[in-house]
mmCIF file of C-alpha atoms in Angstrom:
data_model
loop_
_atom_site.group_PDB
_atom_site.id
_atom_site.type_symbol
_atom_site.label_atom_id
_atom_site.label_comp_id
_atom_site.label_asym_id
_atom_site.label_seq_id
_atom_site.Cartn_x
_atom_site.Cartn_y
_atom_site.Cartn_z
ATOM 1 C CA UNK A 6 -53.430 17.008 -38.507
ATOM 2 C CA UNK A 7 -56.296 15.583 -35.969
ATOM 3 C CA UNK A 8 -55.641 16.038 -32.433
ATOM 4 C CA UNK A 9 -57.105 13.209 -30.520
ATOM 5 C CA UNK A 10 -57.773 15.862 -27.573
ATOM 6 C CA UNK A 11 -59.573 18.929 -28.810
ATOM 7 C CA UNK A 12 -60.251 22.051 -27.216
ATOM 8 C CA UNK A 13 -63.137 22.078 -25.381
ATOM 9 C CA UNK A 14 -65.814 24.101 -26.858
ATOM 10 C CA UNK A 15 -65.479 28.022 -25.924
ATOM 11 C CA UNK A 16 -62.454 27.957 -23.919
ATOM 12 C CA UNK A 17 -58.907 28.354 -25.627
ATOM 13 C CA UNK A 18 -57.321 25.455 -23.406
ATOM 14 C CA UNK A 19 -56.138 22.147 -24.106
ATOM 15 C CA UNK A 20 -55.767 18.788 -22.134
ATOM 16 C CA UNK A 21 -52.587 18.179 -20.993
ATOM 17 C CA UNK A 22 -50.730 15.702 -22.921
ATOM 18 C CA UNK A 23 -50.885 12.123 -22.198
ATOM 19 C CA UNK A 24 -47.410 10.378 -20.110
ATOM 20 C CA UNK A 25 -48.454 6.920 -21.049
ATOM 21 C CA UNK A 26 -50.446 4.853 -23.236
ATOM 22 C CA UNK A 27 -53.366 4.403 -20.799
ATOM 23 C CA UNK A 28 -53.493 8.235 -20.063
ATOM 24 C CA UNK A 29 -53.815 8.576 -24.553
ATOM 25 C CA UNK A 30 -56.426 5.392 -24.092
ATOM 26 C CA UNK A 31 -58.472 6.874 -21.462
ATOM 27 C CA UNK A 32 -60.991 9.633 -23.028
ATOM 28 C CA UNK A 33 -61.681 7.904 -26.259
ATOM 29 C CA UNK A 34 -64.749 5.884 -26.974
ATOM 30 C CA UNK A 35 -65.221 2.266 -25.929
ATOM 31 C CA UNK A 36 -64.825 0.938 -29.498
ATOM 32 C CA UNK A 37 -61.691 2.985 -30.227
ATOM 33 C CA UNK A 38 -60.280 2.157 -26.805
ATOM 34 C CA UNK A 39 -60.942 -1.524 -27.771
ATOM 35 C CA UNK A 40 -59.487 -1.519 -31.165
ATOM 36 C CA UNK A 41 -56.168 -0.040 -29.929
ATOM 37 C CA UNK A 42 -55.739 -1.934 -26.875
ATOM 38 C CA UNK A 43 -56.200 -5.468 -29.518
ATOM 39 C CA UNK A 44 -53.235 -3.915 -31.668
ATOM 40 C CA UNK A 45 -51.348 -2.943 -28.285
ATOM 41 C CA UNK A 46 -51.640 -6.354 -27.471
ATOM 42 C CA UNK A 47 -50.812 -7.785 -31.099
ATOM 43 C CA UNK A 48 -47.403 -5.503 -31.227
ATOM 44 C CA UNK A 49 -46.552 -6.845 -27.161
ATOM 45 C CA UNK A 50 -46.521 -10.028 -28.497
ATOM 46 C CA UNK A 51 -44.546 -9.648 -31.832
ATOM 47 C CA UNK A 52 -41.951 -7.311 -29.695
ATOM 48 C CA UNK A 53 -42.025 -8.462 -26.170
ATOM 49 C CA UNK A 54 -38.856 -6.496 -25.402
ATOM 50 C CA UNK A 55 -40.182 -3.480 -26.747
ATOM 51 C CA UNK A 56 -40.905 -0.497 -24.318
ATOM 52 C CA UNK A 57 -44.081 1.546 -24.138
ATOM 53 C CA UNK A 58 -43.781 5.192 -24.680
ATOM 54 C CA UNK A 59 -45.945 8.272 -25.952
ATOM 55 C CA UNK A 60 -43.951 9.979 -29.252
ATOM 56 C CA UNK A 61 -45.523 12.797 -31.530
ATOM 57 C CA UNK A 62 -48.704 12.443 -28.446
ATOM 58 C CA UNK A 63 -49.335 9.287 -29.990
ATOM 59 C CA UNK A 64 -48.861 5.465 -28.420
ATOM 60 C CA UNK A 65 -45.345 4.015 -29.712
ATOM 61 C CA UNK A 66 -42.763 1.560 -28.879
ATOM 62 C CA UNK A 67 -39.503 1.296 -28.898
ATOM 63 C CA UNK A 68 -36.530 -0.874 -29.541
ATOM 64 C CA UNK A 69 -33.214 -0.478 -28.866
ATOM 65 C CA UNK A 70 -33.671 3.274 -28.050
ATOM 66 C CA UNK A 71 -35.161 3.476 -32.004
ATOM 67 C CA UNK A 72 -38.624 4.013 -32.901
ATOM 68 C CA UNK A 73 -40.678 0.320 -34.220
ATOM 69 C CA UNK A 74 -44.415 1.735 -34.053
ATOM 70 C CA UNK A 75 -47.050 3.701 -33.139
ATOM 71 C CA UNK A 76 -50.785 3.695 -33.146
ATOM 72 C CA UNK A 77 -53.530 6.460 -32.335
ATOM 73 C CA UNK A 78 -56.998 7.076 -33.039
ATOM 74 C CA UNK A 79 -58.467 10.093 -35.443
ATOM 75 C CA UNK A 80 -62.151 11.329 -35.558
ATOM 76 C CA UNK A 81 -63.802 8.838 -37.718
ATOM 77 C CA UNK A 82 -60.814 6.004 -37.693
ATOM 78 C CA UNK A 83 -57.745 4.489 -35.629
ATOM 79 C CA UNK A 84 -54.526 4.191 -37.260
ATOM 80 C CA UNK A 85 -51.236 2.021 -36.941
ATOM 81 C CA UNK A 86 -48.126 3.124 -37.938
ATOM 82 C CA UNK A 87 -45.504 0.750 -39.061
ATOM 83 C CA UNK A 88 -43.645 2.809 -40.811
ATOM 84 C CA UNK A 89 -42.247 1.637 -44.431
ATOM 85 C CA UNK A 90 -42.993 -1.843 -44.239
ATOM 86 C CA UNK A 91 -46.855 -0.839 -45.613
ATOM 87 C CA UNK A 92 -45.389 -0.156 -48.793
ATOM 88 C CA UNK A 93 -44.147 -4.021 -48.607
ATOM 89 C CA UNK A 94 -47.161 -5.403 -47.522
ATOM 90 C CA UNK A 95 -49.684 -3.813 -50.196
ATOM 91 C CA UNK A 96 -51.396 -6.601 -51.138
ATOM 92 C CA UNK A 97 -52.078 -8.080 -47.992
ATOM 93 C CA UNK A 98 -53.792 -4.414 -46.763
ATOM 94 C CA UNK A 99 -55.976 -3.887 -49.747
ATOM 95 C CA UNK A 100 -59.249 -3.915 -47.236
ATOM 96 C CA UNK A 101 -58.104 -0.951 -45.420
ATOM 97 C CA UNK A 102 -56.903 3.204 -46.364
ATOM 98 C CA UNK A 103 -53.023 3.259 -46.447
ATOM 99 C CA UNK A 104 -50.640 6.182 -47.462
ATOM 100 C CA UNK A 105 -46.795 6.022 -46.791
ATOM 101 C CA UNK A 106 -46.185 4.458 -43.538
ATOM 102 C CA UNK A 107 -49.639 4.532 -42.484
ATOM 103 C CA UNK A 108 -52.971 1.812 -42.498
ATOM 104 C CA UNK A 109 -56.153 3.425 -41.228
ATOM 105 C CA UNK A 110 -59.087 1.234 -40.187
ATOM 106 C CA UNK A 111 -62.071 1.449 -38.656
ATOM 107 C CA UNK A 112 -62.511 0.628 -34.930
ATOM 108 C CA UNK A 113 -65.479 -1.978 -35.748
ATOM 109 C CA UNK A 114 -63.120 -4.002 -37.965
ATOM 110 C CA UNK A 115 -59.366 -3.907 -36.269
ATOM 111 C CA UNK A 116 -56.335 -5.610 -38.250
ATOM 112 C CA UNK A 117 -56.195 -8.837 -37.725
ATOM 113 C CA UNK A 118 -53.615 -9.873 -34.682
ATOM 114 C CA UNK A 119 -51.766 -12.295 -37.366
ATOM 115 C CA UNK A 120 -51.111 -9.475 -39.830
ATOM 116 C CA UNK A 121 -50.284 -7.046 -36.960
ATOM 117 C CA UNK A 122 -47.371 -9.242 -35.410
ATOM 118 C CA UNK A 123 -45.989 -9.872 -39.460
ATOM 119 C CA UNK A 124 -45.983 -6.381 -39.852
ATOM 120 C CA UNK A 125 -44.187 -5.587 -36.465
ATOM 121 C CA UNK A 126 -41.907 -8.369 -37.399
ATOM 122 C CA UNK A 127 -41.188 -7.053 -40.571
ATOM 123 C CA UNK A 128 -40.357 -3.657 -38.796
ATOM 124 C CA UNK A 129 -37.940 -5.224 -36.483
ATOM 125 C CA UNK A 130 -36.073 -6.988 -39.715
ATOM 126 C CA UNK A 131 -35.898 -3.898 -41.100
ATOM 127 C CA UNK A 132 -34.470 -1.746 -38.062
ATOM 128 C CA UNK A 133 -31.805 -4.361 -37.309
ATOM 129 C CA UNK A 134 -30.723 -4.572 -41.163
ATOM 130 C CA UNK A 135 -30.424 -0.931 -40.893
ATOM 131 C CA UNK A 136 -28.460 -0.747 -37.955
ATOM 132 C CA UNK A 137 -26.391 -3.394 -39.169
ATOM 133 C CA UNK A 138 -25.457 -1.275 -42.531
ATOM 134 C CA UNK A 139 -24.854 1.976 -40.291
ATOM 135 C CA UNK A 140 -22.704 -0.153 -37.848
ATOM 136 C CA UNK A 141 -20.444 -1.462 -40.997
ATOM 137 C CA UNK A 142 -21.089 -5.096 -40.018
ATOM 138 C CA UNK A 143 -21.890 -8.201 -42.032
ATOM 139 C CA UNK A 144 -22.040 -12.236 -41.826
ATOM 140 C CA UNK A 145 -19.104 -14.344 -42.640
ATOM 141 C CA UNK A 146 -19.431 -17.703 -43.507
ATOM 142 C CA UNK A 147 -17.436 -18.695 -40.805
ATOM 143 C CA UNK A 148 -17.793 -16.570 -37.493
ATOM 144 C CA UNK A 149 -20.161 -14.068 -36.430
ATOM 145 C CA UNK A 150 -20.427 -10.873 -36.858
ATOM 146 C CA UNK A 151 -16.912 -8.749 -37.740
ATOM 147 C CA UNK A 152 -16.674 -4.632 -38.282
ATOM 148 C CA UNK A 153 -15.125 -3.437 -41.602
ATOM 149 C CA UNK A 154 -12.730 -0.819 -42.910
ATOM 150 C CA UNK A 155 -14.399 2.904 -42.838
ATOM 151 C CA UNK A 156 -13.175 2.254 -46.793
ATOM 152 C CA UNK A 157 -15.408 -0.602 -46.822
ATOM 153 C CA UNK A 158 -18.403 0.667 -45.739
ATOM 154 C CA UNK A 159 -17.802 3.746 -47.593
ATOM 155 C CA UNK A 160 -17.269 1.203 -50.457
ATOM 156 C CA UNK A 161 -20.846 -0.952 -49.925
ATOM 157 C CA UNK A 162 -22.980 1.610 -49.118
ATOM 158 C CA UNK A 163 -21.822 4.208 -52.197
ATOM 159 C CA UNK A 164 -20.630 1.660 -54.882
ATOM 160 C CA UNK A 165 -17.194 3.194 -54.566
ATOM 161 C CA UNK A 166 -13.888 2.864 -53.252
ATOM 162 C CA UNK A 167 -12.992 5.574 -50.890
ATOM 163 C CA UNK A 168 -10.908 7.524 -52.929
ATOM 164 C CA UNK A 169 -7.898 9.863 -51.776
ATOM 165 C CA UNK A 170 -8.713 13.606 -51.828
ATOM 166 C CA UNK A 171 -6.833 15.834 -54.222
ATOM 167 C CA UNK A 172 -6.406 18.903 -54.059
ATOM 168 C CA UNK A 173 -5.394 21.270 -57.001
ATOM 169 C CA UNK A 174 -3.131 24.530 -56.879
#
């Protein structure tokens, strides 16, 4: 893993770790620093209710209390990390390095704000379909949104009835 912080040469001690985004922002170069603070920008406005926090020692945000994304900067690159929506979006990040839940790019040529704010989007689809599945709920034709049965969400999300346990003598 690259630290963003290393150890400064000779000595055995580390920075402390950054609080907040501008503390992680602050020591790295003016092109990296740029770069990130575009994509900071870009996710603010796809996810204006989305709080600021440092997770892993990297930038993130958060939603709801859950994780949307993070960003960070390595030696020779910056990274964002939407999480599994890359995997959706292949064709559309062909230009840049990607690996599972990761898009690398160089701080000379950031993602493009547009592409940023559809992937952010695409993150916060995903989080509330998940939390919608977990929570049992779905949409009825004709009213919002109800809670089923424990037996129907055990039914929906294994393909299954929930079936009575038996036990043998």
């Amino acid at each position: 893993m690259t630290h963003c912080f290393p150890a400064v040469q000779g000595t055995h001690a580390m920075p402390s770790k950054p609080r907040t985004i501008d503390e992680y922002l602050a020591p790295l170069s003016h092109e990296k620093r740029a770069a990130l603070e575009k994509l900071r920008r870009a996710i603010r406005a796809a996810a204006p209710k989305a709080e600021e926090c440092i997770s892993y020692q990297v930038p993130a945000f958060r939603l709801g209390g859950k994780f949307l994304v993070a960003f960070g900067a390595g030696v020779n690159h910056c990274a964002f990390y939407p999480g599994a929506v890359v995997d959706a979006h292949k064709h559309e990040l062909e230009d840049y390095d990607t690996s599972k839940g990761t898009i690398r790019f160089r701080p000379d040529n950031p993602l493009p704000t547009a592409l940023v704010r559809k992937l952010v989007k695409a993150r916060i689809a995903r989080i509330a379909a998940k939390r919608a599945l977990v929570l049992g709920r779905h949409e009825t034709r004709n009213g919002p949104q109800h809670k089923r049965r424990a037996s129907d969400r055990r039914q929906s999300i294994h393909g299954t009835a929930a079936r009575p346990v038996v036990r043998r003598r």
